[in-house]
Amino acid sequence: ISYNNTIEIVVSGTIEISETLNIRPTRTTNGSMAWYEYYNQRVVISGADANSKLVRAEGFKGSLFNLTGEQGYSGAGGSDHPAYAALTLKDITVDGGGDKTAATNPAIYVSRYGTLTLDDGAVLRNCKSQYYAGGAVGLFAGTSEFVMNGTARMEDNEADYGGGVYVDLYATLDLSGTARISGNYACAVDYKESATFGGGFGGGVYVAGTFNMRGGEICDNFAGLANYKNKYGNDDRRGGDGGGVYLYSKSDFSMSG
C-alpha cells in the first residue's frame, strides 16, 4: 500500500488522551453523485525516549484510537477505490489506565481497511475493557489487520473475549520477530450457572479470522470467570477456554519460523 500523506508524531514525556483520536483517509475530490476519491492515511507515533507514554485520562471511556478506512469510488463508472487508515507505534508505551469500569471499547479499535502496526519498543499495556471483545486491540472488519513485530509487547490487558486482542471474522493478526503477548486475561464477570456463554475466552488472543504466527511468544495469559456463583450461591472461580489463544471454529491459524 502506498500512503500519500504520512504524519509523524514524536512524543516526549507523558501525554493523556481524553478523547478518541480518529485516523481516517483524506478525501481528495468531491465529485458528482456519490463518487469520491480518497488518499490513504498513515500516522506514525514514536517516543523521544524510554519514558514516553500515552495514557488514558481519568474518566474517559472510549477507544484511544479508531482506525477506519473508506470504501471510496472513482471514475464515471464508480469503480471501487478503497482507502486505508494506518497507525504505527514504535518506542512508546500506550497505557489504558487499568480500570475496567472506565473503558467501554478496546484501546485501539480497528475497522474496515484499517491497519495497526506495533514496531520495536512499542508496548500496549493495562488496557481493560467492558466491551466484550478486545482489551487492547479489536479487529472488527474483514479488511482490518494487526501486525506485531520486532520487540513489541502486549501485556496486562483484559476483556471478556481476547484479553489482549480480538480478531473478528476475516480479519488478520500477524505476529513475528521477538514480539510478546503476555500476562493478559479474558475474564467474564457475574457469570451465571444457567448461562450458555459467559466469556472468558482467549486470554491472550481470540481468533475468529486469521492468525499467522511467524515468530514471537505468547505466554502467561489466562482465561477464566470472575464472580461466578454456583447453584449453592458460593463463589466458584472456574477456568475459561484458551488461556493463550482461543480459535473459533471458522478461524485460520498457521505457525512457522
PDB file of C-alpha atoms in Angstrom:
ATOM      1  CA  ILE A   1       0.000   0.000   0.000  1.00  0.00           C
ATOM      2  CA  SER A   2       1.262   3.452  -0.864  1.00  0.00           C
ATOM      3  CA  TYR A   3       0.489   6.142   1.710  1.00  0.00           C
ATOM      4  CA  ASN A   4       0.171   9.566   0.187  1.00  0.00           C
ATOM      5  CA  ASN A   5       0.380  11.573   3.377  1.00  0.00           C
ATOM      6  CA  THR A   6       2.281  10.136   6.354  1.00  0.00           C
ATOM      7  CA  ILE A   7       2.019  12.129   9.571  1.00  0.00           C
ATOM      8  CA  GLU A   8       4.892  11.547  12.013  1.00  0.00           C
ATOM      9  CA  ILE A   9       4.472  12.447  15.681  1.00  0.00           C
ATOM     10  CA  VAL A  10       7.196  12.256  18.347  1.00  0.00           C
ATOM     11  CA  VAL A  11       6.011  12.084  21.964  1.00  0.00           C
ATOM     12  CA  SER A  12       8.138  13.338  24.840  1.00  0.00           C
ATOM     13  CA  GLY A  13       7.113  12.587  28.433  1.00  0.00           C
ATOM     14  CA  THR A  14       3.548  11.536  29.299  1.00  0.00           C
ATOM     15  CA  ILE A  15       0.500  12.707  27.350  1.00  0.00           C
ATOM     16  CA  GLU A  16      -3.061  11.980  28.483  1.00  0.00           C
ATOM     17  CA  ILE A  17      -5.680  11.061  25.896  1.00  0.00           C
ATOM     18  CA  SER A  18      -9.147  12.350  26.797  1.00  0.00           C
ATOM     19  CA  GLU A  19     -10.977  11.738  23.505  1.00  0.00           C
ATOM     20  CA  THR A  20     -10.779   9.222  20.680  1.00  0.00           C
ATOM     21  CA  LEU A  21      -8.124  10.023  18.089  1.00  0.00           C
ATOM     22  CA  ASN A  22      -9.679   9.106  14.743  1.00  0.00           C
ATOM     23  CA  ILE A  23      -7.435   8.151  11.842  1.00  0.00           C
ATOM     24  CA  ARG A  24      -9.258   8.438   8.524  1.00  0.00           C
ATOM     25  CA  PRO A  25      -8.321   8.678   4.839  1.00  0.00           C
ATOM     26  CA  THR A  26      -8.267  12.168   3.354  1.00  0.00           C
ATOM     27  CA  ARG A  27     -10.895  12.981   0.745  1.00  0.00           C
ATOM     28  CA  THR A  28      -9.222  14.343  -2.373  1.00  0.00           C
ATOM     29  CA  THR A  29     -12.209  15.177  -4.561  1.00  0.00           C
ATOM     30  CA  ASN A  30     -15.917  15.580  -4.136  1.00  0.00           C
ATOM     31  CA  GLY A  31     -17.281  14.532  -7.500  1.00  0.00           C
ATOM     32  CA  SER A  32     -20.776  14.234  -8.793  1.00  0.00           C
ATOM     33  CA  MET A  33     -23.317  11.987  -7.127  1.00  0.00           C
ATOM     34  CA  ALA A  34     -21.703   9.552  -4.630  1.00  0.00           C
ATOM     35  CA  TRP A  35     -18.320   9.123  -6.285  1.00  0.00           C
ATOM     36  CA  TYR A  36     -15.434  10.157  -4.090  1.00  0.00           C
ATOM     37  CA  GLU A  37     -11.729   9.565  -4.128  1.00  0.00           C
ATOM     38  CA  TYR A  38      -9.513   9.304  -1.042  1.00  0.00           C
ATOM     39  CA  TYR A  39      -5.867   9.290  -0.121  1.00  0.00           C
ATOM     40  CA  ASN A  40      -4.610   6.544   2.170  1.00  0.00           C
ATOM     41  CA  GLN A  41      -3.706   7.982   5.568  1.00  0.00           C
ATOM     42  CA  ARG A  42      -0.872   6.772   7.794  1.00  0.00           C
ATOM     43  CA  VAL A  43       0.118   8.078  11.233  1.00  0.00           C
ATOM     44  CA  VAL A  44       3.420   7.097  12.873  1.00  0.00           C
ATOM     45  CA  ILE A  45       3.779   7.799  16.614  1.00  0.00           C
ATOM     46  CA  SER A  46       7.148   7.249  18.264  1.00  0.00           C
ATOM     47  CA  GLY A  47       8.670   8.064  21.628  1.00  0.00           C
ATOM     48  CA  ALA A  48      11.510  10.519  22.126  1.00  0.00           C
ATOM     49  CA  ASP A  49      12.972   8.307  24.880  1.00  0.00           C
ATOM     50  CA  ALA A  50      12.191   5.345  27.164  1.00  0.00           C
ATOM     51  CA  ASN A  51       9.829   7.449  29.313  1.00  0.00           C
ATOM     52  CA  SER A  52       7.448   8.382  26.501  1.00  0.00           C
ATOM     53  CA  LYS A  53       3.840   7.381  27.214  1.00  0.00           C
ATOM     54  CA  LEU A  54       0.278   7.847  26.016  1.00  0.00           C
ATOM     55  CA  VAL A  55      -2.147   7.326  28.923  1.00  0.00           C
ATOM     56  CA  ARG A  56      -5.936   7.166  29.170  1.00  0.00           C
ATOM     57  CA  ALA A  57      -7.244  10.235  31.009  1.00  0.00           C
ATOM     58  CA  GLU A  58      -9.258   9.583  34.143  1.00  0.00           C
ATOM     59  CA  GLY A  59     -12.969   9.211  33.361  1.00  0.00           C
ATOM     60  CA  PHE A  60     -12.508   8.767  29.598  1.00  0.00           C
ATOM     61  CA  LYS A  61     -14.380   5.638  28.450  1.00  0.00           C
ATOM     62  CA  GLY A  62     -13.898   5.441  24.687  1.00  0.00           C
ATOM     63  CA  SER A  63     -11.188   3.962  22.473  1.00  0.00           C
ATOM     64  CA  LEU A  64      -7.889   5.822  22.446  1.00  0.00           C
ATOM     65  CA  PHE A  65      -7.571   5.303  18.683  1.00  0.00           C
ATOM     66  CA  ASN A  66     -10.070   4.429  15.969  1.00  0.00           C
ATOM     67  CA  LEU A  67      -8.806   3.343  12.547  1.00  0.00           C
ATOM     68  CA  THR A  68     -11.433   3.318   9.805  1.00  0.00           C
ATOM     69  CA  GLY A  69     -10.796   3.392   6.067  1.00  0.00           C
ATOM     70  CA  GLU A  70     -13.222   4.231   3.300  1.00  0.00           C
ATOM     71  CA  GLN A  71     -14.882   2.279   0.512  1.00  0.00           C
ATOM     72  CA  GLY A  72     -14.479   5.128  -1.941  1.00  0.00           C
ATOM     73  CA  TYR A  73     -15.376   5.246  -5.631  1.00  0.00           C
ATOM     74  CA  SER A  74     -13.696   6.870  -8.570  1.00  0.00           C
ATOM     75  CA  GLY A  75     -14.395   7.488 -12.218  1.00  0.00           C
ATOM     76  CA  ALA A  76     -17.665   7.756 -14.065  1.00  0.00           C
ATOM     77  CA  GLY A  77     -18.284   4.051 -13.552  1.00  0.00           C
ATOM     78  CA  GLY A  78     -17.906   4.320  -9.818  1.00  0.00           C
ATOM     79  CA  SER A  79     -15.198   1.646  -9.601  1.00  0.00           C
ATOM     80  CA  ASP A  80     -14.089   0.527  -6.151  1.00  0.00           C
ATOM     81  CA  HIS A  81     -11.295   2.620  -4.707  1.00  0.00           C
ATOM     82  CA  PRO A  82     -10.777   1.604  -1.068  1.00  0.00           C
ATOM     83  CA  ALA A  83      -8.599   3.886   1.025  1.00  0.00           C
ATOM     84  CA  TYR A  84      -6.682   2.697   4.069  1.00  0.00           C
ATOM     85  CA  ALA A  85      -6.146   4.100   7.552  1.00  0.00           C
ATOM     86  CA  ALA A  86      -2.938   3.020   9.282  1.00  0.00           C
ATOM     87  CA  LEU A  87      -1.302   3.609  12.659  1.00  0.00           C
ATOM     88  CA  THR A  88       2.262   2.604  13.525  1.00  0.00           C
ATOM     89  CA  LEU A  89       3.543   2.743  17.115  1.00  0.00           C
ATOM     90  CA  LYS A  90       7.230   2.396  17.980  1.00  0.00           C
ATOM     91  CA  ASP A  91       9.385   3.081  21.037  1.00  0.00           C
ATOM     92  CA  ILE A  92       6.364   4.197  23.055  1.00  0.00           C
ATOM     93  CA  THR A  93       4.063   2.832  25.766  1.00  0.00           C
ATOM     94  CA  VAL A  94       0.285   3.098  25.487  1.00  0.00           C
ATOM     95  CA  ASP A  95      -1.308   2.647  28.931  1.00  0.00           C
ATOM     96  CA  GLY A  96      -5.054   2.073  29.168  1.00  0.00           C
ATOM     97  CA  GLY A  97      -5.306   3.174  32.796  1.00  0.00           C
ATOM     98  CA  GLY A  98      -6.102  -0.257  34.246  1.00  0.00           C
ATOM     99  CA  ASP A  99      -9.688   0.403  35.314  1.00  0.00           C
ATOM    100  CA  LYS A 100     -12.142  -1.937  33.581  1.00  0.00           C
ATOM    101  CA  THR A 101     -15.087   0.259  34.596  1.00  0.00           C
ATOM    102  CA  ALA A 102     -13.566   3.179  32.703  1.00  0.00           C
ATOM    103  CA  ALA A 103     -13.321   1.705  29.204  1.00  0.00           C
ATOM    104  CA  THR A 104     -16.246   0.636  27.042  1.00  0.00           C
ATOM    105  CA  ASN A 105     -14.201  -0.272  23.943  1.00  0.00           C
ATOM    106  CA  PRO A 106     -10.778  -1.703  23.082  1.00  0.00           C
ATOM    107  CA  ALA A 107      -7.965   0.810  23.476  1.00  0.00           C
ATOM    108  CA  ILE A 108      -7.355   0.593  19.729  1.00  0.00           C
ATOM    109  CA  TYR A 109     -10.413  -0.071  17.551  1.00  0.00           C
ATOM    110  CA  VAL A 110      -9.554  -1.213  14.027  1.00  0.00           C
ATOM    111  CA  SER A 111     -12.364  -1.237  11.486  1.00  0.00           C
ATOM    112  CA  ARG A 112     -12.632  -1.573   7.686  1.00  0.00           C
ATOM    113  CA  TYR A 113      -9.395  -1.063   5.742  1.00  0.00           C
ATOM    114  CA  GLY A 114      -7.557  -0.306   8.989  1.00  0.00           C
ATOM    115  CA  THR A 115      -4.001  -1.473   9.732  1.00  0.00           C
ATOM    116  CA  LEU A 116      -2.279  -1.297  13.120  1.00  0.00           C
ATOM    117  CA  THR A 117       1.455  -1.968  13.425  1.00  0.00           C
ATOM    118  CA  LEU A 118       3.444  -2.334  16.651  1.00  0.00           C
ATOM    119  CA  ASP A 119       7.143  -1.966  15.913  1.00  0.00           C
ATOM    120  CA  ASP A 120      10.280  -2.169  18.067  1.00  0.00           C
ATOM    121  CA  GLY A 121       9.814  -0.761  21.558  1.00  0.00           C
ATOM    122  CA  ALA A 122       6.026  -0.382  21.349  1.00  0.00           C
ATOM    123  CA  VAL A 123       4.092  -1.540  24.430  1.00  0.00           C
ATOM    124  CA  LEU A 124       0.311  -1.844  24.821  1.00  0.00           C
ATOM    125  CA  ARG A 125      -0.481  -2.413  28.475  1.00  0.00           C
ATOM    126  CA  ASN A 126      -3.044  -2.052  31.208  1.00  0.00           C
ATOM    127  CA  CYS A 127      -5.998  -1.782  28.809  1.00  0.00           C
ATOM    128  CA  LYS A 128      -9.142  -3.225  30.382  1.00  0.00           C
ATOM    129  CA  SER A 129     -12.407  -3.016  28.511  1.00  0.00           C
ATOM    130  CA  GLN A 130     -16.032  -3.534  29.494  1.00  0.00           C
ATOM    131  CA  TYR A 131     -16.745  -4.200  25.833  1.00  0.00           C
ATOM    132  CA  TYR A 132     -16.903  -7.943  25.359  1.00  0.00           C
ATOM    133  CA  ALA A 133     -14.193  -8.171  22.671  1.00  0.00           C
ATOM    134  CA  GLY A 134     -10.593  -6.989  22.836  1.00  0.00           C
ATOM    135  CA  GLY A 135      -8.875  -5.394  25.821  1.00  0.00           C
ATOM    136  CA  ALA A 136      -6.036  -3.660  23.989  1.00  0.00           C
ATOM    137  CA  VAL A 137      -6.904  -4.215  20.301  1.00  0.00           C
ATOM    138  CA  GLY A 138     -10.097  -5.166  18.499  1.00  0.00           C
ATOM    139  CA  LEU A 139     -10.193  -6.005  14.772  1.00  0.00           C
ATOM    140  CA  PHE A 140     -13.810  -5.672  13.697  1.00  0.00           C
ATOM    141  CA  ALA A 141     -13.822  -5.950   9.901  1.00  0.00           C
ATOM    142  CA  GLY A 142     -12.642  -8.484   7.378  1.00  0.00           C
ATOM    143  CA  THR A 143     -10.316  -5.930   5.829  1.00  0.00           C
ATOM    144  CA  SER A 144      -8.644  -4.975   9.137  1.00  0.00           C
ATOM    145  CA  GLU A 145      -5.114  -6.074  10.028  1.00  0.00           C
ATOM    146  CA  PHE A 146      -2.790  -6.036  13.035  1.00  0.00           C
ATOM    147  CA  VAL A 147       0.965  -6.528  12.597  1.00  0.00           C
ATOM    148  CA  MET A 148       3.089  -7.060  15.708  1.00  0.00           C
ATOM    149  CA  ASN A 149       6.823  -7.467  15.185  1.00  0.00           C
ATOM    150  CA  GLY A 150      10.286  -6.616  16.445  1.00  0.00           C
ATOM    151  CA  THR A 151      10.385  -6.238  20.227  1.00  0.00           C
ATOM    152  CA  ALA A 152       6.768  -5.058  20.575  1.00  0.00           C
ATOM    153  CA  ARG A 153       4.861  -6.181  23.688  1.00  0.00           C
ATOM    154  CA  MET A 154       1.235  -6.514  24.736  1.00  0.00           C
ATOM    155  CA  GLU A 155       0.778  -7.118  28.471  1.00  0.00           C
ATOM    156  CA  ASP A 156      -1.661  -6.912  31.393  1.00  0.00           C
ATOM    157  CA  ASN A 157      -4.776  -6.272  29.311  1.00  0.00           C
ATOM    158  CA  GLU A 158      -8.290  -7.602  29.941  1.00  0.00           C
ATOM    159  CA  ALA A 159     -11.663  -8.212  28.252  1.00  0.00           C
ATOM    160  CA  ASP A 160     -14.309 -10.951  28.132  1.00  0.00           C
ATOM    161  CA  TYR A 161     -13.104 -12.234  24.736  1.00  0.00           C
ATOM    162  CA  GLY A 162      -9.486 -11.680  23.762  1.00  0.00           C
ATOM    163  CA  GLY A 163      -7.831 -10.071  26.766  1.00  0.00           C
ATOM    164  CA  GLY A 164      -5.022  -8.823  24.543  1.00  0.00           C
ATOM    165  CA  VAL A 165      -6.514  -8.815  21.055  1.00  0.00           C
ATOM    166  CA  TYR A 166      -9.766  -9.863  19.384  1.00  0.00           C
ATOM    167  CA  VAL A 167      -9.613 -10.914  15.704  1.00  0.00           C
ATOM    168  CA  ASP A 168     -13.016 -10.933  14.023  1.00  0.00           C
ATOM    169  CA  LEU A 169     -14.067 -12.992  11.008  1.00  0.00           C
ATOM    170  CA  TYR A 170     -11.722 -12.487   8.009  1.00  0.00           C
ATOM    171  CA  ALA A 171      -9.518 -10.008   9.911  1.00  0.00           C
ATOM    172  CA  THR A 172      -5.793 -10.824  10.213  1.00  0.00           C
ATOM    173  CA  LEU A 173      -3.220 -10.859  13.018  1.00  0.00           C
ATOM    174  CA  ASP A 174       0.451 -11.306  12.084  1.00  0.00           C
ATOM    175  CA  LEU A 175       2.994 -11.972  14.877  1.00  0.00           C
ATOM    176  CA  SER A 176       6.739 -12.148  14.189  1.00  0.00           C
ATOM    177  CA  GLY A 177      10.194 -11.262  15.483  1.00  0.00           C
ATOM    178  CA  THR A 178      10.520 -11.397  19.269  1.00  0.00           C
ATOM    179  CA  ALA A 179       7.164  -9.718  19.889  1.00  0.00           C
ATOM    180  CA  ARG A 180       5.451 -10.949  23.065  1.00  0.00           C
ATOM    181  CA  ILE A 181       1.834 -11.241  24.220  1.00  0.00           C
ATOM    182  CA  SER A 182       1.870 -11.973  27.952  1.00  0.00           C
ATOM    183  CA  GLY A 183       0.010 -11.513  31.217  1.00  0.00           C
ATOM    184  CA  ASN A 184      -3.370 -10.840  29.598  1.00  0.00           C
ATOM    185  CA  TYR A 185      -6.710 -12.029  30.962  1.00  0.00           C
ATOM    186  CA  ALA A 186     -10.028 -12.963  29.363  1.00  0.00           C
ATOM    187  CA  CYS A 187     -12.494 -12.612  32.189  1.00  0.00           C
ATOM    188  CA  ALA A 188     -16.282 -12.958  32.288  1.00  0.00           C
ATOM    189  CA  VAL A 189     -17.854 -11.017  35.131  1.00  0.00           C
ATOM    190  CA  ASP A 190     -21.005 -12.105  37.009  1.00  0.00           C
ATOM    191  CA  TYR A 191     -21.326 -15.356  35.076  1.00  0.00           C
ATOM    192  CA  LYS A 192     -24.451 -17.349  35.929  1.00  0.00           C
ATOM    193  CA  GLU A 193     -24.504 -21.141  36.002  1.00  0.00           C
ATOM    194  CA  SER A 194     -27.547 -21.232  33.721  1.00  0.00           C
ATOM    195  CA  ALA A 195     -25.911 -19.087  31.024  1.00  0.00           C
ATOM    196  CA  THR A 196     -24.847 -20.688  27.755  1.00  0.00           C
ATOM    197  CA  PHE A 197     -21.916 -18.337  27.211  1.00  0.00           C
ATOM    198  CA  GLY A 198     -20.117 -16.394  29.859  1.00  0.00           C
ATOM    199  CA  GLY A 199     -16.996 -15.144  28.165  1.00  0.00           C
ATOM    200  CA  GLY A 200     -13.530 -15.881  29.442  1.00  0.00           C
ATOM    201  CA  PHE A 201     -12.260 -16.966  26.006  1.00  0.00           C
ATOM    202  CA  GLY A 202      -8.760 -16.257  24.691  1.00  0.00           C
ATOM    203  CA  GLY A 203      -6.643 -14.745  27.450  1.00  0.00           C
ATOM    204  CA  GLY A 204      -4.008 -13.535  25.013  1.00  0.00           C
ATOM    205  CA  VAL A 205      -5.788 -13.746  21.663  1.00  0.00           C
ATOM    206  CA  TYR A 206      -9.304 -14.607  20.467  1.00  0.00           C
ATOM    207  CA  VAL A 207      -9.262 -15.568  16.792  1.00  0.00           C
ATOM    208  CA  ALA A 208     -12.298 -15.833  14.544  1.00  0.00           C
ATOM    209  CA  GLY A 209     -10.309 -14.727  11.486  1.00  0.00           C
ATOM    210  CA  THR A 210      -6.689 -15.435  10.524  1.00  0.00           C
ATOM    211  CA  PHE A 211      -3.660 -15.648  12.829  1.00  0.00           C
ATOM    212  CA  ASN A 212      -0.198 -16.028  11.275  1.00  0.00           C
ATOM    213  CA  MET A 213       2.405 -16.720  13.953  1.00  0.00           C
ATOM    214  CA  ARG A 214       5.793 -16.489  12.251  1.00  0.00           C
ATOM    215  CA  GLY A 215       7.728 -15.830  15.447  1.00  0.00           C
ATOM    216  CA  GLY A 216       7.191 -14.111  18.754  1.00  0.00           C
ATOM    217  CA  GLU A 217       5.913 -15.514  22.042  1.00  0.00           C
ATOM    218  CA  ILE A 218       2.550 -15.955  23.754  1.00  0.00           C
ATOM    219  CA  CYS A 219       2.921 -16.784  27.451  1.00  0.00           C
ATOM    220  CA  ASP A 220       1.417 -16.455  30.949  1.00  0.00           C
ATOM    221  CA  ASN A 221      -2.059 -15.470  29.783  1.00  0.00           C
ATOM    222  CA  PHE A 222      -5.254 -16.685  31.457  1.00  0.00           C
ATOM    223  CA  ALA A 223      -8.919 -17.232  30.623  1.00  0.00           C
ATOM    224  CA  GLY A 224     -11.421 -17.592  33.439  1.00  0.00           C
ATOM    225  CA  LEU A 225     -14.579 -16.435  35.180  1.00  0.00           C
ATOM    226  CA  ALA A 226     -14.909 -13.814  37.886  1.00  0.00           C
ATOM    227  CA  ASN A 227     -17.711 -13.589  40.462  1.00  0.00           C
ATOM    228  CA  TYR A 228     -19.096 -16.951  39.374  1.00  0.00           C
ATOM    229  CA  LYS A 229     -21.960 -18.143  41.596  1.00  0.00           C
ATOM    230  CA  ASN A 230     -22.689 -21.857  41.648  1.00  0.00           C
ATOM    231  CA  LYS A 231     -26.078 -23.354  42.465  1.00  0.00           C
ATOM    232  CA  TYR A 232     -25.327 -23.075  46.169  1.00  0.00           C
ATOM    233  CA  GLY A 233     -24.697 -19.349  45.886  1.00  0.00           C
ATOM    234  CA  ASN A 234     -20.992 -19.705  46.591  1.00  0.00           C
ATOM    235  CA  ASP A 235     -18.124 -18.078  44.739  1.00  0.00           C
ATOM    236  CA  ASP A 236     -16.586 -20.620  42.382  1.00  0.00           C
ATOM    237  CA  ARG A 237     -13.759 -19.327  40.205  1.00  0.00           C
ATOM    238  CA  ARG A 238     -13.517 -21.524  37.122  1.00  0.00           C
ATOM    239  CA  GLY A 239     -11.320 -21.582  34.087  1.00  0.00           C
ATOM    240  CA  GLY A 240     -12.452 -20.373  30.691  1.00  0.00           C
ATOM    241  CA  ASP A 241     -11.158 -21.535  27.307  1.00  0.00           C
ATOM    242  CA  GLY A 242      -7.899 -20.735  25.557  1.00  0.00           C
ATOM    243  CA  GLY A 243      -5.617 -19.158  28.122  1.00  0.00           C
ATOM    244  CA  GLY A 244      -3.120 -18.212  25.414  1.00  0.00           C
ATOM    245  CA  VAL A 245      -5.122 -18.429  22.186  1.00  0.00           C
ATOM    246  CA  TYR A 246      -8.760 -19.313  21.521  1.00  0.00           C
ATOM    247  CA  LEU A 247      -9.532 -20.415  17.952  1.00  0.00           C
ATOM    248  CA  TYR A 248     -13.128 -20.061  16.837  1.00  0.00           C
ATOM    249  CA  SER A 249     -14.403 -22.829  14.566  1.00  0.00           C
ATOM    250  CA  LYS A 250     -14.033 -20.768  11.364  1.00  0.00           C
ATOM    251  CA  SER A 251     -10.604 -19.393  12.168  1.00  0.00           C
ATOM    252  CA  ASP A 252      -7.356 -19.994  10.287  1.00  0.00           C
ATOM    253  CA  PHE A 253      -4.127 -20.443  12.274  1.00  0.00           C
ATOM    254  CA  SER A 254      -0.611 -21.029  10.945  1.00  0.00           C
ATOM    255  CA  MET A 255       2.737 -21.285  12.758  1.00  0.00           C
ATOM    256  CA  SER A 256       6.180 -21.083  11.189  1.00  0.00           C
ATOM    257  CA  GLY A 257       9.687 -19.858  11.894  1.00  0.00           C
TER     258      GLY A 257
END
